[in-house]
């Protein structure tokens, strides 16, 4: 009986390992790029009020996505995450978790002997930013270069976990698109780009970059404001401000990289699509 039980457990372990190995990282990348990247960043380091995922285990990521899919409230972004996770299959969730941990997760720490040898070989460079070192408890830590990581650090400093920093509590109560004085709004509609706006092109950009946060009908989601009640002039002005790196509301840090590569025509197309489709 004991031998038979051992064989059963061994077979189960082998099957389990085969199942884990069946995760499709390429499929996970497609899902991440399409639904997660705009908020959590291209390298899963987090952006604005959205937490860093690169330091989470596959088990944690899987658990969170399953909770969101089930409609559970497990953090300040739950209302936004629930509709995104609602249609994910078990395989989708495992693939996303596998992609994040495989591509962006922490690498295995060097052994103490290897680390000491590297430190000896590095000479005086051991104290420079970006080098691996030990903290007071003997744990491995990795320094960061301010020039290379300044943007990511600023955006994620208070958001390394699922819960936000205290300052984030006010995000939902502020509109990133508060009404501006009339003399501050330029006449974007009179520009050639707005006059020649392509609504179909605007739809494609909106679906790829805006829908996940502002909703499929631009009515807003969670802390992201409603856009369907804004004029084309206002939408154009805001996108131009984000593109220029201006801080004009609590979601600015998230919007800067999204708007950074938009052309004047892209901005006009997005504004035209929103105003013609949802107003």
Short mmCIF file of C-alpha atoms in Angstrom, two decimals:
data_model
loop_
_atom_site.label_atom_id
_atom_site.label_comp_id
_atom_site.label_asym_id
_atom_site.label_seq_id
_atom_site.Cartn_x
_atom_site.Cartn_y
_atom_site.Cartn_z
CA UNK A 1 0.00 0.00 0.00
CA UNK A 2 2.80 2.39 0.91
CA UNK A 3 4.66 1.72 -2.35
CA UNK A 4 1.48 2.24 -4.33
CA UNK A 5 0.86 5.59 -2.62
CA UNK A 6 4.41 6.71 -3.31
CA UNK A 7 4.03 5.85 -6.98
CA UNK A 8 0.77 7.80 -7.11
CA UNK A 9 2.37 10.89 -5.55
CA UNK A 10 5.34 10.63 -7.91
CA UNK A 11 3.06 10.45 -10.94
CA UNK A 12 1.08 13.45 -9.70
CA UNK A 13 4.28 15.45 -9.25
CA UNK A 14 5.41 14.62 -12.79
CA UNK A 15 2.04 15.62 -14.24
CA UNK A 16 2.07 18.83 -12.23
CA UNK A 17 5.50 19.74 -13.51
CA UNK A 18 4.38 19.10 -17.06
CA UNK A 19 1.35 21.33 -16.56
CA UNK A 20 3.47 24.19 -15.19
CA UNK A 21 5.82 23.86 -18.13
CA UNK A 22 2.89 24.19 -20.54
CA UNK A 23 2.45 27.89 -19.81
CA UNK A 24 2.66 29.98 -22.96
CA UNK A 25 4.90 32.97 -22.29
CA UNK A 26 4.35 34.39 -25.77
CA UNK A 27 0.59 34.32 -25.21
CA UNK A 28 1.15 35.97 -21.84
CA UNK A 29 3.12 38.74 -23.53
CA UNK A 30 0.29 39.38 -25.98
CA UNK A 31 -2.19 39.68 -23.11
CA UNK A 32 0.14 41.88 -21.06
CA UNK A 33 0.92 44.21 -23.94
CA UNK A 34 -2.76 44.51 -24.83
CA UNK A 35 -4.29 44.93 -21.39
CA UNK A 36 -1.65 45.59 -18.71
CA UNK A 37 1.28 47.52 -20.15
CA UNK A 38 -0.38 50.93 -20.34
CA UNK A 39 -0.95 51.01 -16.57
CA UNK A 40 1.75 48.78 -15.10
CA UNK A 41 4.48 49.86 -17.51
CA UNK A 42 6.39 48.14 -20.31
CA UNK A 43 8.65 46.38 -17.80
CA UNK A 44 6.01 45.81 -15.08
CA UNK A 45 7.64 48.34 -12.76
CA UNK A 46 4.36 50.15 -12.15
CA UNK A 47 3.20 53.61 -13.16
CA UNK A 48 1.46 56.34 -11.16
CA UNK A 49 -1.10 54.64 -8.88
CA UNK A 50 -0.57 51.20 -10.40
CA UNK A 51 1.71 48.84 -8.48
CA UNK A 52 4.93 47.20 -9.51
CA UNK A 53 4.37 43.62 -10.68
CA UNK A 54 7.95 42.65 -11.44
CA UNK A 55 8.64 41.80 -7.80
CA UNK A 56 5.57 39.61 -7.34
CA UNK A 57 5.58 35.81 -7.47
CA UNK A 58 3.57 33.88 -10.05
CA UNK A 59 1.41 32.57 -7.21
CA UNK A 60 0.60 36.09 -6.03
CA UNK A 61 -0.17 37.36 -9.53
CA UNK A 62 -2.39 34.36 -10.21
CA UNK A 63 -4.25 34.82 -6.93
CA UNK A 64 -4.87 38.51 -7.56
CA UNK A 65 -6.17 37.99 -11.10
CA UNK A 66 -8.46 35.22 -9.89
CA UNK A 67 -9.79 37.52 -7.16
CA UNK A 68 -10.42 40.31 -9.66
CA UNK A 69 -12.10 37.86 -12.02
CA UNK A 70 -14.39 36.77 -9.18
CA UNK A 71 -15.36 40.39 -8.50
CA UNK A 72 -13.62 40.61 -5.13
CA UNK A 73 -12.56 43.99 -3.74
CA UNK A 74 -8.91 43.52 -2.81
CA UNK A 75 -7.44 46.98 -3.30
CA UNK A 76 -8.06 50.51 -4.59
CA UNK A 77 -7.82 49.45 -8.24
CA UNK A 78 -10.32 46.59 -7.96
CA UNK A 79 -13.11 48.44 -9.78
CA UNK A 80 -10.78 48.97 -12.73
CA UNK A 81 -9.27 45.49 -12.68
CA UNK A 82 -12.49 43.48 -12.40
CA UNK A 83 -13.76 44.10 -15.97
CA UNK A 84 -10.26 43.50 -17.36
CA UNK A 85 -9.95 40.14 -15.60
CA UNK A 86 -13.56 39.04 -16.07
CA UNK A 87 -13.00 37.25 -19.37
CA UNK A 88 -9.60 35.75 -18.58
CA UNK A 89 -9.43 31.96 -18.61
CA UNK A 90 -7.32 29.99 -16.15
CA UNK A 91 -4.78 29.53 -18.94
CA UNK A 92 -4.73 33.27 -19.66
CA UNK A 93 -4.03 34.05 -16.02
CA UNK A 94 -1.22 31.50 -15.79
CA UNK A 95 0.30 32.78 -19.04
CA UNK A 96 0.29 36.40 -17.84
CA UNK A 97 1.88 35.42 -14.52
CA UNK A 98 4.47 33.29 -16.31
CA UNK A 99 5.38 36.11 -18.71
CA UNK A 100 5.81 38.69 -15.94
CA UNK A 101 7.91 36.48 -13.69
CA UNK A 102 9.98 35.00 -16.51
CA UNK A 103 10.70 38.32 -18.21
CA UNK A 104 10.78 40.82 -15.36
CA UNK A 105 11.00 38.81 -12.14
CA UNK A 106 14.05 38.84 -9.86
CA UNK A 107 16.94 36.70 -11.02
CA UNK A 108 18.44 34.06 -8.71
CA UNK A 109 20.86 35.61 -6.24
CA UNK A 110 24.54 34.81 -6.65
CA UNK A 111 26.11 32.51 -4.11
CA UNK A 112 28.17 34.18 -1.39
CA UNK A 113 31.42 32.81 -2.79
CA UNK A 114 30.64 34.07 -6.29
CA UNK A 115 29.60 37.45 -4.94
CA UNK A 116 32.80 37.81 -2.90
CA UNK A 117 34.87 36.90 -5.95
CA UNK A 118 33.02 39.45 -8.07
CA UNK A 119 33.56 42.11 -5.40
CA UNK A 120 37.29 41.32 -5.31
CA UNK A 121 37.48 41.55 -9.09
CA UNK A 122 35.52 44.80 -9.14
CA UNK A 123 38.00 46.66 -6.96
CA UNK A 124 36.78 50.13 -6.07
CA UNK A 125 33.67 49.84 -8.20
CA UNK A 126 31.83 47.91 -5.50
CA UNK A 127 30.20 51.05 -4.11
CA UNK A 128 28.93 52.48 -7.40
CA UNK A 129 25.23 52.68 -8.27
CA UNK A 130 23.93 49.64 -10.11
CA UNK A 131 26.33 47.22 -8.37
CA UNK A 132 25.17 44.28 -6.28
CA UNK A 133 25.93 44.55 -2.57
CA UNK A 134 24.85 43.19 0.81
CA UNK A 135 22.71 45.00 3.31
CA UNK A 136 23.12 44.85 7.08
CA UNK A 137 21.36 41.49 7.25
CA UNK A 138 23.48 39.84 4.59
CA UNK A 139 20.72 40.04 1.95
CA UNK A 140 21.57 40.87 -1.62
CA UNK A 141 20.55 44.34 -2.79
CA UNK A 142 20.91 46.01 -6.14
CA UNK A 143 21.65 49.69 -6.47
CA UNK A 144 19.95 51.84 -9.08
CA UNK A 145 21.29 54.47 -11.37
CA UNK A 146 19.33 57.67 -10.99
CA UNK A 147 19.87 58.61 -14.64
CA UNK A 148 18.57 55.31 -15.96
CA UNK A 149 15.79 54.65 -13.46
CA UNK A 150 14.69 58.09 -12.32
CA UNK A 151 11.38 57.97 -14.15
CA UNK A 152 10.45 54.50 -12.98
CA UNK A 153 11.49 55.27 -9.41
CA UNK A 154 9.47 58.47 -9.31
CA UNK A 155 6.41 56.73 -10.67
CA UNK A 156 6.61 53.66 -8.48
CA UNK A 157 8.33 54.81 -5.28
CA UNK A 158 5.14 54.58 -3.25
CA UNK A 159 3.53 51.74 -5.18
CA UNK A 160 5.63 48.62 -4.82
CA UNK A 161 2.71 46.67 -3.36
CA UNK A 162 -1.01 46.23 -4.00
CA UNK A 163 -1.99 48.96 -1.54
CA UNK A 164 -1.39 52.64 -2.40
CA UNK A 165 0.50 55.26 -0.44
CA UNK A 166 -1.56 57.64 1.68
CA UNK A 167 -1.42 60.33 -0.99
CA UNK A 168 -3.13 58.02 -3.45
CA UNK A 169 -6.33 58.01 -1.41
CA UNK A 170 -7.28 61.36 -2.95
CA UNK A 171 -6.82 60.26 -6.56
CA UNK A 172 -10.38 59.07 -7.07
CA UNK A 173 -11.82 62.35 -5.74
CA UNK A 174 -9.91 64.54 -8.22
CA UNK A 175 -10.62 64.90 -11.90
CA UNK A 176 -7.61 64.86 -14.17
CA UNK A 177 -9.72 66.88 -16.56
CA UNK A 178 -11.14 69.62 -14.35
CA UNK A 179 -12.71 72.51 -16.22
CA UNK A 180 -10.15 75.08 -17.26
CA UNK A 181 -10.67 78.85 -17.62
CA UNK A 182 -11.98 79.67 -21.05
CA UNK A 183 -8.97 81.85 -21.85
CA UNK A 184 -6.71 78.86 -21.18
CA UNK A 185 -8.32 76.71 -23.87
CA UNK A 186 -6.84 77.18 -27.30
CA UNK A 187 -8.95 76.78 -30.40
CA UNK A 188 -7.80 73.31 -31.42
CA UNK A 189 -10.80 72.84 -33.71
CA UNK A 190 -9.49 75.55 -36.00
CA UNK A 191 -6.18 73.78 -36.56
CA UNK A 192 -5.60 71.88 -39.82
CA UNK A 193 -5.00 68.66 -37.89
CA UNK A 194 -8.44 68.83 -36.22
CA UNK A 195 -10.16 69.77 -39.47
CA UNK A 196 -8.66 66.72 -41.17
CA UNK A 197 -9.19 64.36 -38.22
CA UNK A 198 -9.67 60.67 -39.03
CA UNK A 199 -12.29 59.19 -36.71
CA UNK A 200 -11.44 55.60 -37.66
CA UNK A 201 -7.78 56.17 -36.85
CA UNK A 202 -8.81 57.78 -33.57
CA UNK A 203 -10.90 54.73 -32.72
CA UNK A 204 -7.94 52.43 -33.28
CA UNK A 205 -5.71 54.50 -31.00
CA UNK A 206 -8.42 54.80 -28.35
CA UNK A 207 -9.08 51.07 -28.35
CA UNK A 208 -5.39 50.31 -27.98
CA UNK A 209 -4.32 52.97 -25.48
CA UNK A 210 -7.30 54.55 -23.73
CA UNK A 211 -10.18 52.08 -23.41
CA UNK A 212 -8.70 49.99 -20.60
CA UNK A 213 -8.67 52.96 -18.23
CA UNK A 214 -11.34 55.34 -19.50
CA UNK A 215 -13.81 52.63 -20.47
CA UNK A 216 -15.20 51.35 -23.78
CA UNK A 217 -17.58 54.33 -24.03
CA UNK A 218 -15.26 56.95 -22.49
CA UNK A 219 -17.39 57.20 -19.34
CA UNK A 220 -14.40 56.71 -17.04
CA UNK A 221 -13.43 53.88 -14.72
CA UNK A 222 -12.26 53.94 -11.10
CA UNK A 223 -9.93 56.96 -10.71
CA UNK A 224 -9.87 57.69 -14.44
CA UNK A 225 -12.14 60.54 -15.53
CA UNK A 226 -15.02 60.58 -17.94
CA UNK A 227 -14.00 61.84 -21.37
CA UNK A 228 -17.32 61.70 -23.19
CA UNK A 229 -18.42 65.06 -21.74
CA UNK A 230 -15.25 66.91 -22.75
CA UNK A 231 -14.90 69.09 -25.82
CA UNK A 232 -12.47 68.29 -28.61
CA UNK A 233 -10.56 71.44 -27.64
CA UNK A 234 -10.17 70.29 -24.04
CA UNK A 235 -9.12 66.75 -25.00
CA UNK A 236 -6.59 68.11 -27.48
CA UNK A 237 -5.15 70.54 -24.94
CA UNK A 238 -4.78 67.85 -22.28
CA UNK A 239 -3.07 65.37 -24.60
CA UNK A 240 -0.68 68.07 -25.79
CA UNK A 241 0.13 68.93 -22.16
CA UNK A 242 0.77 65.27 -21.32
CA UNK A 243 2.93 64.91 -24.42
CA UNK A 244 4.97 67.90 -23.27
CA UNK A 245 5.48 66.31 -19.84
CA UNK A 246 3.39 68.85 -17.93
CA UNK A 247 1.89 67.94 -14.55
CA UNK A 248 -1.80 68.79 -14.86
CA UNK A 249 -3.49 66.29 -12.55
CA UNK A 250 -3.04 63.15 -10.44
CA UNK A 251 -2.79 60.86 -13.47
CA UNK A 252 -0.11 62.88 -15.26
CA UNK A 253 2.73 60.46 -14.51
CA UNK A 254 0.72 57.67 -16.12
CA UNK A 255 -0.36 59.74 -19.11
CA UNK A 256 3.08 61.13 -20.03
CA UNK A 257 4.49 57.94 -21.61
CA UNK A 258 1.15 57.13 -23.25
CA UNK A 259 0.95 60.53 -24.94
CA UNK A 260 4.69 60.87 -25.49
CA UNK A 261 4.72 59.39 -28.99
CA UNK A 262 1.43 60.85 -30.24
CA UNK A 263 1.61 63.11 -33.28
CA UNK A 264 -0.61 66.17 -33.74
CA UNK A 265 -2.70 64.09 -36.14
CA UNK A 266 -3.03 61.27 -33.60
CA UNK A 267 -4.27 63.70 -30.95
CA UNK A 268 -6.77 65.25 -33.34
CA UNK A 269 -8.00 61.78 -34.35
CA UNK A 270 -8.52 60.68 -30.73
CA UNK A 271 -10.39 63.87 -29.83
CA UNK A 272 -12.57 63.56 -32.93
CA UNK A 273 -13.39 59.90 -32.21
CA UNK A 274 -14.40 60.57 -28.61
CA UNK A 275 -16.54 63.61 -29.36
CA UNK A 276 -18.22 62.20 -32.47
CA UNK A 277 -18.87 58.73 -31.03
CA UNK A 278 -19.81 59.31 -27.40
CA UNK A 279 -21.35 62.79 -27.28
#
